Backbone as XML, in Angstrom:
<?xml version="1.0"?>
<chain id="A" units="angstrom">
  <residue number="1" name="MET">
    <atom name="N" x="1.139" y="15.746" z="21.307"/>
    <atom name="CA" x="0.894" y="16.067" z="20.332"/>
    <atom name="C" x="0.403" y="17.813" z="20.308"/>
  </residue>
  <residue number="2" name="GLY">
    <atom name="N" x="0.991" y="18.234" z="19.088"/>
    <atom name="CA" x="0.833" y="19.388" z="19.360"/>
    <atom name="C" x="-0.051" y="19.984" z="18.419"/>
  </residue>
  <residue number="3" name="TRP">
    <atom name="N" x="-0.695" y="21.629" z="18.806"/>
    <atom name="CA" x="-1.663" y="22.232" z="17.941"/>
    <atom name="C" x="-0.867" y="23.315" z="17.055"/>
  </residue>
  <residue number="4" name="TRP">
    <atom name="N" x="-1.179" y="23.439" z="15.854"/>
    <atom name="CA" x="-0.598" y="23.839" z="14.727"/>
    <atom name="C" x="-1.869" y="24.759" z="14.483"/>
  </residue>
  <residue number="5" name="GLN">
    <atom name="N" x="-1.794" y="26.413" z="14.125"/>
    <atom name="CA" x="-2.428" y="27.208" z="13.462"/>
    <atom name="C" x="-1.784" y="28.093" z="12.119"/>
  </residue>
  <residue number="6" name="VAL">
    <atom name="N" x="-2.061" y="27.569" z="11.062"/>
    <atom name="CA" x="-1.326" y="28.286" z="9.935"/>
    <atom name="C" x="-2.616" y="28.354" z="8.834"/>
  </residue>
  <residue number="7" name="GLY">
    <atom name="N" x="-2.060" y="29.527" z="8.204"/>
    <atom name="CA" x="-3.181" y="30.128" z="7.117"/>
    <atom name="C" x="-3.094" y="28.918" z="5.906"/>
  </residue>
  <residue number="8" name="ALA">
    <atom name="N" x="-4.380" y="29.202" z="4.818"/>
    <atom name="CA" x="-4.212" y="28.291" z="4.244"/>
    <atom name="C" x="-3.140" y="28.446" z="2.867"/>
  </residue>
  <residue number="9" name="ASP">
    <atom name="N" x="-2.177" y="29.386" z="2.634"/>
    <atom name="CA" x="-1.040" y="29.551" z="1.928"/>
    <atom name="C" x="-0.341" y="28.656" z="2.411"/>
  </residue>
  <residue number="10" name="THR">
    <atom name="N" x="0.102" y="28.872" z="3.866"/>
    <atom name="CA" x="1.285" y="28.109" z="4.507"/>
    <atom name="C" x="1.056" y="26.857" z="4.584"/>
  </residue>
  <residue number="11" name="LEU">
    <atom name="N" x="-0.206" y="26.266" z="4.586"/>
    <atom name="CA" x="-0.408" y="24.678" z="4.206"/>
    <atom name="C" x="-0.641" y="24.310" z="3.228"/>
  </residue>
  <residue number="12" name="ALA">
    <atom name="N" x="-0.722" y="25.100" z="2.157"/>
    <atom name="CA" x="-0.380" y="24.773" z="0.582"/>
    <atom name="C" x="0.513" y="24.651" z="0.172"/>
  </residue>
  <residue number="13" name="SER">
    <atom name="N" x="2.049" y="25.186" z="0.891"/>
    <atom name="CA" x="3.145" y="24.631" z="0.793"/>
    <atom name="C" x="3.971" y="24.106" z="1.370"/>
  </residue>
  <residue number="14" name="SER">
    <atom name="N" x="2.950" y="23.527" z="2.447"/>
    <atom name="CA" x="3.936" y="22.333" z="3.234"/>
    <atom name="C" x="4.133" y="21.263" z="2.354"/>
  </residue>
  <residue number="15" name="ARG">
    <atom name="N" x="5.197" y="20.718" z="3.271"/>
    <atom name="CA" x="5.697" y="19.481" z="2.487"/>
    <atom name="C" x="5.727" y="18.613" z="4.010"/>
  </residue>
  <residue number="16" name="PHE">
    <atom name="N" x="4.934" y="17.212" z="3.947"/>
    <atom name="CA" x="5.096" y="16.658" z="5.097"/>
    <atom name="C" x="5.769" y="15.258" z="4.315"/>
  </residue>
  <residue number="17" name="VAL">
    <atom name="N" x="6.983" y="14.493" z="5.416"/>
    <atom name="CA" x="7.177" y="13.373" z="4.900"/>
    <atom name="C" x="7.656" y="12.113" z="5.575"/>
  </residue>
  <residue number="18" name="VAL">
    <atom name="N" x="7.713" y="10.988" z="5.367"/>
    <atom name="CA" x="8.037" y="9.876" z="6.198"/>
    <atom name="C" x="9.127" y="9.677" z="6.302"/>
  </residue>
  <residue number="19" name="SER">
    <atom name="N" x="9.761" y="9.662" z="7.149"/>
    <atom name="CA" x="11.394" y="9.107" z="7.366"/>
    <atom name="C" x="11.357" y="7.798" z="7.463"/>
  </residue>
  <residue number="20" name="PRO">
    <atom name="N" x="12.275" y="6.986" z="6.514"/>
    <atom name="CA" x="12.260" y="5.573" z="6.472"/>
    <atom name="C" x="13.310" y="5.692" z="7.454"/>
  </residue>
  <residue number="21" name="LEU">
    <atom name="N" x="14.169" y="6.541" z="8.275"/>
    <atom name="CA" x="15.255" y="6.244" z="9.081"/>
    <atom name="C" x="14.550" y="5.876" z="10.480"/>
  </residue>
  <residue number="22" name="ALA">
    <atom name="N" x="13.922" y="7.504" z="10.328"/>
    <atom name="CA" x="12.588" y="7.431" z="11.486"/>
    <atom name="C" x="11.918" y="6.403" z="11.598"/>
  </residue>
  <residue number="23" name="GLU">
    <atom name="N" x="11.385" y="5.904" z="11.117"/>
    <atom name="CA" x="10.510" y="4.648" z="11.066"/>
    <atom name="C" x="11.371" y="3.016" z="11.674"/>
  </residue>
  <residue number="24" name="ALA">
    <atom name="N" x="12.231" y="3.186" z="10.889"/>
    <atom name="CA" x="13.639" y="2.134" z="11.364"/>
    <atom name="C" x="14.218" y="2.222" z="13.012"/>
  </residue>
  <residue number="25" name="VAL">
    <atom name="N" x="14.192" y="3.650" z="13.302"/>
    <atom name="CA" x="14.630" y="3.729" z="14.955"/>
    <atom name="C" x="13.664" y="3.080" z="15.501"/>
  </residue>
  <residue number="26" name="ALA">
    <atom name="N" x="12.110" y="3.824" z="15.229"/>
    <atom name="CA" x="11.283" y="3.375" z="15.829"/>
    <atom name="C" x="10.719" y="1.918" z="16.198"/>
  </residue>
  <residue number="27" name="SER">
    <atom name="N" x="11.050" y="1.327" z="14.883"/>
    <atom name="CA" x="11.027" y="-0.478" z="15.032"/>
    <atom name="C" x="11.708" y="-0.768" z="15.789"/>
  </residue>
  <residue number="28" name="LEU">
    <atom name="N" x="13.101" y="-0.325" z="16.232"/>
    <atom name="CA" x="14.415" y="-0.586" z="16.963"/>
    <atom name="C" x="13.849" y="-0.455" z="18.913"/>
  </residue>
  <residue number="29" name="LEU">
    <atom name="N" x="13.068" y="0.849" z="18.726"/>
    <atom name="CA" x="12.582" y="1.053" z="20.159"/>
    <atom name="C" x="11.542" y="0.144" z="20.416"/>
  </residue>
  <residue number="30" name="LEU">
    <atom name="N" x="10.817" y="-0.208" z="19.523"/>
    <atom name="CA" x="9.478" y="-0.758" z="19.913"/>
    <atom name="C" x="10.427" y="-2.182" z="20.404"/>
  </residue>
  <residue number="31" name="LEU">
    <atom name="N" x="11.388" y="-2.754" z="19.659"/>
    <atom name="CA" x="11.898" y="-4.392" z="19.874"/>
    <atom name="C" x="12.567" y="-4.132" z="20.704"/>
  </residue>
  <residue number="32" name="GLU">
    <atom name="N" x="13.361" y="-2.982" z="21.464"/>
    <atom name="CA" x="13.994" y="-2.841" z="22.597"/>
    <atom name="C" x="12.990" y="-2.521" z="23.689"/>
  </residue>
  <residue number="33" name="ARG">
    <atom name="N" x="12.023" y="-1.994" z="23.663"/>
    <atom name="CA" x="11.092" y="-2.350" z="24.911"/>
    <atom name="C" x="10.196" y="-3.411" z="24.772"/>
  </residue>
  <residue number="34" name="ALA">
    <atom name="N" x="10.285" y="-4.280" z="24.032"/>
    <atom name="CA" x="9.364" y="-5.784" z="23.803"/>
    <atom name="C" x="8.243" y="-5.409" z="24.127"/>
  </residue>
  <residue number="35" name="THR">
    <atom name="N" x="7.441" y="-4.604" z="24.315"/>
    <atom name="CA" x="6.109" y="-4.130" z="24.724"/>
    <atom name="C" x="5.514" y="-3.612" z="23.997"/>
  </residue>
  <residue number="36" name="ALA">
    <atom name="N" x="4.035" y="-3.828" z="23.017"/>
    <atom name="CA" x="3.504" y="-3.480" z="21.814"/>
    <atom name="C" x="2.587" y="-2.622" z="22.848"/>
  </residue>
  <residue number="37" name="ALA">
    <atom name="N" x="2.914" y="-0.936" z="22.314"/>
    <atom name="CA" x="1.744" y="0.090" z="22.890"/>
    <atom name="C" x="0.738" y="-0.024" z="22.312"/>
  </residue>
  <residue number="38" name="HIS">
    <atom name="N" x="0.167" y="-0.236" z="21.372"/>
    <atom name="CA" x="-1.067" y="-0.880" z="21.149"/>
    <atom name="C" x="-1.626" y="-1.986" z="20.490"/>
  </residue>
  <residue number="39" name="PRO">
    <atom name="N" x="-2.734" y="-2.503" z="20.346"/>
    <atom name="CA" x="-2.573" y="-3.895" z="19.338"/>
    <atom name="C" x="-2.366" y="-4.026" z="18.005"/>
  </residue>
  <residue number="40" name="GLY">
    <atom name="N" x="-2.278" y="-2.759" z="17.150"/>
    <atom name="CA" x="-1.709" y="-3.230" z="15.795"/>
    <atom name="C" x="-0.249" y="-3.303" z="15.984"/>
  </residue>
  <residue number="41" name="GLU">
    <atom name="N" x="0.386" y="-3.372" z="16.991"/>
    <atom name="CA" x="1.937" y="-3.428" z="17.056"/>
    <atom name="C" x="1.968" y="-5.241" z="17.387"/>
  </residue>
  <residue number="42" name="ARG">
    <atom name="N" x="1.422" y="-5.734" z="18.197"/>
    <atom name="CA" x="1.619" y="-6.996" z="18.729"/>
    <atom name="C" x="1.941" y="-8.252" z="17.720"/>
  </residue>
  <residue number="43" name="ALA">
    <atom name="N" x="0.986" y="-8.205" z="16.711"/>
    <atom name="CA" x="1.687" y="-9.506" z="15.430"/>
    <atom name="C" x="2.914" y="-8.945" z="15.097"/>
  </residue>
  <residue number="44" name="TRP">
    <atom name="N" x="3.392" y="-7.785" z="14.716"/>
    <atom name="CA" x="4.796" y="-7.345" z="14.089"/>
    <atom name="C" x="5.658" y="-7.801" z="15.308"/>
  </residue>
  <residue number="45" name="LEU">
    <atom name="N" x="5.562" y="-7.349" z="16.545"/>
    <atom name="CA" x="6.187" y="-7.500" z="17.321"/>
    <atom name="C" x="6.632" y="-8.678" z="18.091"/>
  </residue>
  <residue number="46" name="GLU">
    <atom name="N" x="5.586" y="-10.005" z="17.745"/>
    <atom name="CA" x="5.771" y="-11.348" z="18.425"/>
    <atom name="C" x="6.200" y="-11.898" z="16.953"/>
  </residue>
  <residue number="47" name="THR">
    <atom name="N" x="6.471" y="-11.342" z="15.329"/>
    <atom name="CA" x="6.772" y="-11.641" z="14.639"/>
    <atom name="C" x="8.319" y="-11.910" z="14.856"/>
  </residue>
  <residue number="48" name="HIS">
    <atom name="N" x="8.895" y="-10.702" z="14.366"/>
    <atom name="CA" x="10.264" y="-9.901" z="14.821"/>
    <atom name="C" x="10.970" y="-9.724" z="16.071"/>
  </residue>
  <residue number="49" name="LEU">
    <atom name="N" x="10.048" y="-9.881" z="17.263"/>
    <atom name="CA" x="11.182" y="-10.016" z="18.392"/>
    <atom name="C" x="11.847" y="-11.006" z="18.592"/>
  </residue>
  <residue number="50" name="PRO">
    <atom name="N" x="11.924" y="-12.417" z="18.314"/>
    <atom name="CA" x="12.535" y="-13.899" z="18.264"/>
    <atom name="C" x="13.999" y="-13.621" z="17.741"/>
  </residue>
  <residue number="51" name="ALA">
    <atom name="N" x="13.869" y="-12.870" z="16.301"/>
    <atom name="CA" x="14.960" y="-12.775" z="15.362"/>
    <atom name="C" x="15.857" y="-11.573" z="16.075"/>
  </residue>
  <residue number="52" name="TYR">
    <atom name="N" x="15.288" y="-10.503" z="16.796"/>
    <atom name="CA" x="15.878" y="-9.500" z="16.987"/>
    <atom name="C" x="16.996" y="-9.918" z="17.939"/>
  </residue>
  <residue number="53" name="ARG">
    <atom name="N" x="16.261" y="-10.584" z="19.034"/>
    <atom name="CA" x="16.729" y="-11.183" z="20.540"/>
    <atom name="C" x="18.129" y="-12.131" z="20.145"/>
  </residue>
  <residue number="54" name="ARG">
    <atom name="N" x="17.767" y="-12.869" z="18.825"/>
    <atom name="CA" x="19.314" y="-13.507" z="18.493"/>
    <atom name="C" x="20.056" y="-12.982" z="17.779"/>
  </residue>
  <residue number="55" name="ARG">
    <atom name="N" x="20.089" y="-11.796" z="17.069"/>
    <atom name="CA" x="21.006" y="-10.752" z="16.468"/>
    <atom name="C" x="21.450" y="-10.056" z="17.783"/>
  </residue>
  <residue number="56" name="ALA">
    <atom name="N" x="20.640" y="-9.281" z="18.683"/>
    <atom name="CA" x="21.219" y="-9.218" z="19.719"/>
    <atom name="C" x="22.038" y="-9.756" z="20.581"/>
  </residue>
  <residue number="57" name="ALA">
    <atom name="N" x="21.978" y="-11.043" z="20.766"/>
    <atom name="CA" x="22.964" y="-11.886" z="21.828"/>
    <atom name="C" x="24.094" y="-12.131" z="21.074"/>
  </residue>
  <residue number="58" name="GLY">
    <atom name="N" x="24.022" y="-12.224" z="20.105"/>
    <atom name="CA" x="25.110" y="-12.425" z="19.003"/>
    <atom name="C" x="25.950" y="-11.697" z="18.385"/>
  </residue>
  <residue number="59" name="ASP">
    <atom name="N" x="25.566" y="-10.287" z="18.617"/>
    <atom name="CA" x="26.561" y="-9.063" z="18.563"/>
    <atom name="C" x="26.146" y="-8.448" z="20.035"/>
  </residue>
  <residue number="60" name="PRO">
    <atom name="N" x="26.927" y="-8.790" z="21.315"/>
    <atom name="CA" x="26.922" y="-7.852" z="22.055"/>
    <atom name="C" x="27.229" y="-6.096" z="22.034"/>
  </residue>
  <residue number="61" name="VAL">
    <atom name="N" x="27.683" y="-6.210" z="20.868"/>
    <atom name="CA" x="28.812" y="-4.823" z="20.813"/>
    <atom name="C" x="27.155" y="-4.164" z="20.530"/>
  </residue>
  <residue number="62" name="SER">
    <atom name="N" x="26.865" y="-4.244" z="19.203"/>
    <atom name="CA" x="25.720" y="-3.643" z="18.761"/>
    <atom name="C" x="24.510" y="-3.029" z="19.602"/>
  </residue>
  <residue number="63" name="ALA">
    <atom name="N" x="24.128" y="-4.426" z="20.438"/>
    <atom name="CA" x="23.258" y="-4.424" z="21.087"/>
    <atom name="C" x="23.225" y="-3.568" z="22.281"/>
  </residue>
  <residue number="64" name="LEU">
    <atom name="N" x="24.718" y="-3.314" z="22.592"/>
    <atom name="CA" x="24.803" y="-2.021" z="23.825"/>
    <atom name="C" x="24.672" y="-1.127" z="22.986"/>
  </residue>
  <residue number="65" name="LEU">
    <atom name="N" x="25.082" y="-0.582" z="22.029"/>
    <atom name="CA" x="25.009" y="0.681" z="20.808"/>
    <atom name="C" x="23.494" y="0.766" z="21.096"/>
  </residue>
  <residue number="66" name="ILE">
    <atom name="N" x="23.014" y="0.179" z="20.333"/>
    <atom name="CA" x="21.385" y="0.070" z="20.671"/>
    <atom name="C" x="20.468" y="0.737" z="21.476"/>
  </residue>
  <residue number="67" name="ARG">
    <atom name="N" x="20.894" y="0.081" z="23.091"/>
    <atom name="CA" x="20.379" y="0.375" z="24.368"/>
    <atom name="C" x="20.912" y="1.191" z="24.669"/>
  </residue>
  <residue number="68" name="SER">
    <atom name="N" x="22.229" y="1.943" z="24.399"/>
    <atom name="CA" x="22.881" y="3.326" z="24.583"/>
    <atom name="C" x="21.860" y="4.480" z="23.823"/>
  </residue>
  <residue number="69" name="ALA">
    <atom name="N" x="21.574" y="4.180" z="22.477"/>
    <atom name="CA" x="20.990" y="5.438" z="21.704"/>
    <atom name="C" x="19.418" y="5.327" z="22.157"/>
  </residue>
  <residue number="70" name="LEU">
    <atom name="N" x="18.890" y="4.620" z="22.709"/>
    <atom name="CA" x="17.691" y="4.610" z="22.497"/>
    <atom name="C" x="17.112" y="4.595" z="23.927"/>
  </residue>
  <residue number="71" name="ALA">
    <atom name="N" x="17.360" y="5.669" z="24.731"/>
    <atom name="CA" x="17.121" y="5.858" z="26.099"/>
    <atom name="C" x="15.536" y="5.903" z="25.996"/>
  </residue>
  <residue number="72" name="PRO">
    <atom name="N" x="14.904" y="5.649" z="27.182"/>
    <atom name="CA" x="13.804" y="5.899" z="27.501"/>
    <atom name="C" x="13.056" y="7.621" z="27.233"/>
  </residue>
  <residue number="73" name="ARG">
    <atom name="N" x="13.926" y="8.353" z="27.434"/>
    <atom name="CA" x="13.080" y="9.777" z="26.926"/>
    <atom name="C" x="13.903" y="10.336" z="26.437"/>
  </residue>
  <residue number="74" name="TRP">
    <atom name="N" x="14.463" y="9.303" z="25.332"/>
    <atom name="CA" x="15.869" y="10.512" z="24.427"/>
    <atom name="C" x="16.651" y="9.530" z="23.723"/>
  </residue>
  <residue number="75" name="THR">
    <atom name="N" x="16.293" y="9.759" z="22.289"/>
    <atom name="CA" x="17.170" y="9.457" z="21.106"/>
    <atom name="C" x="18.419" y="10.148" z="20.630"/>
  </residue>
  <residue number="76" name="ALA">
    <atom name="N" x="19.058" y="9.556" z="20.523"/>
    <atom name="CA" x="20.425" y="9.829" z="20.201"/>
    <atom name="C" x="19.764" y="10.880" z="18.744"/>
  </residue>
  <residue number="77" name="ASP">
    <atom name="N" x="20.399" y="11.880" z="18.447"/>
    <atom name="CA" x="20.179" y="12.991" z="17.603"/>
    <atom name="C" x="20.795" y="12.097" z="16.339"/>
  </residue>
  <residue number="78" name="PHE">
    <atom name="N" x="22.141" y="11.422" z="15.943"/>
    <atom name="CA" x="22.679" y="10.796" z="15.206"/>
    <atom name="C" x="21.054" y="9.866" z="14.451"/>
  </residue>
  <residue number="79" name="LEU">
    <atom name="N" x="20.602" y="9.095" z="15.221"/>
    <atom name="CA" x="20.023" y="8.462" z="14.537"/>
    <atom name="C" x="19.006" y="8.544" z="14.042"/>
  </residue>
  <residue number="80" name="THR">
    <atom name="N" x="18.052" y="9.774" z="13.753"/>
    <atom name="CA" x="16.997" y="10.702" z="13.327"/>
    <atom name="C" x="17.118" y="11.460" z="12.818"/>
  </residue>
  <residue number="81" name="PRO">
    <atom name="N" x="18.359" y="12.452" z="12.179"/>
    <atom name="CA" x="18.733" y="13.398" z="11.385"/>
    <atom name="C" x="17.853" y="14.520" z="10.701"/>
  </residue>
  <residue number="82" name="ALA">
    <atom name="N" x="17.666" y="15.381" z="11.277"/>
    <atom name="CA" x="16.413" y="16.622" z="10.234"/>
    <atom name="C" x="16.500" y="15.903" z="8.633"/>
  </residue>
  <residue number="83" name="PRO">
    <atom name="N" x="15.883" y="15.877" z="8.026"/>
    <atom name="CA" x="15.788" y="16.247" z="6.549"/>
    <atom name="C" x="16.380" y="17.217" z="5.673"/>
  </residue>
  <residue number="84" name="VAL">
    <atom name="N" x="17.138" y="17.026" z="5.221"/>
    <atom name="CA" x="17.926" y="18.364" z="4.058"/>
    <atom name="C" x="17.064" y="18.663" z="3.230"/>
  </residue>
  <residue number="85" name="PRO">
    <atom name="N" x="16.486" y="19.859" z="2.974"/>
    <atom name="CA" x="15.346" y="20.610" z="1.928"/>
    <atom name="C" x="15.948" y="20.146" z="0.848"/>
  </residue>
  <residue number="86" name="ALA">
    <atom name="N" x="15.186" y="20.270" z="0.163"/>
    <atom name="CA" x="15.372" y="19.955" z="-1.191"/>
    <atom name="C" x="15.466" y="20.956" z="-2.798"/>
  </residue>
</chain>
């Protein structure tokens, strides 16, 4: 977590967005690790993990790509590009 100290004018002109692609990558990372980081993720993981494992078993090339792109301390940049300014 970071600490940002900005003035009121800067904050007023700021934009914060949620990237649907980054959320999808975070979901893949959770499915690949197969361990809930907090209690709120448990129900989602229990619901979706069996289907994810079936899909990965049926498509080993995609499963390998996902495992390679979602390293423990690094995520491939092409999976979560920076948003294009509007």
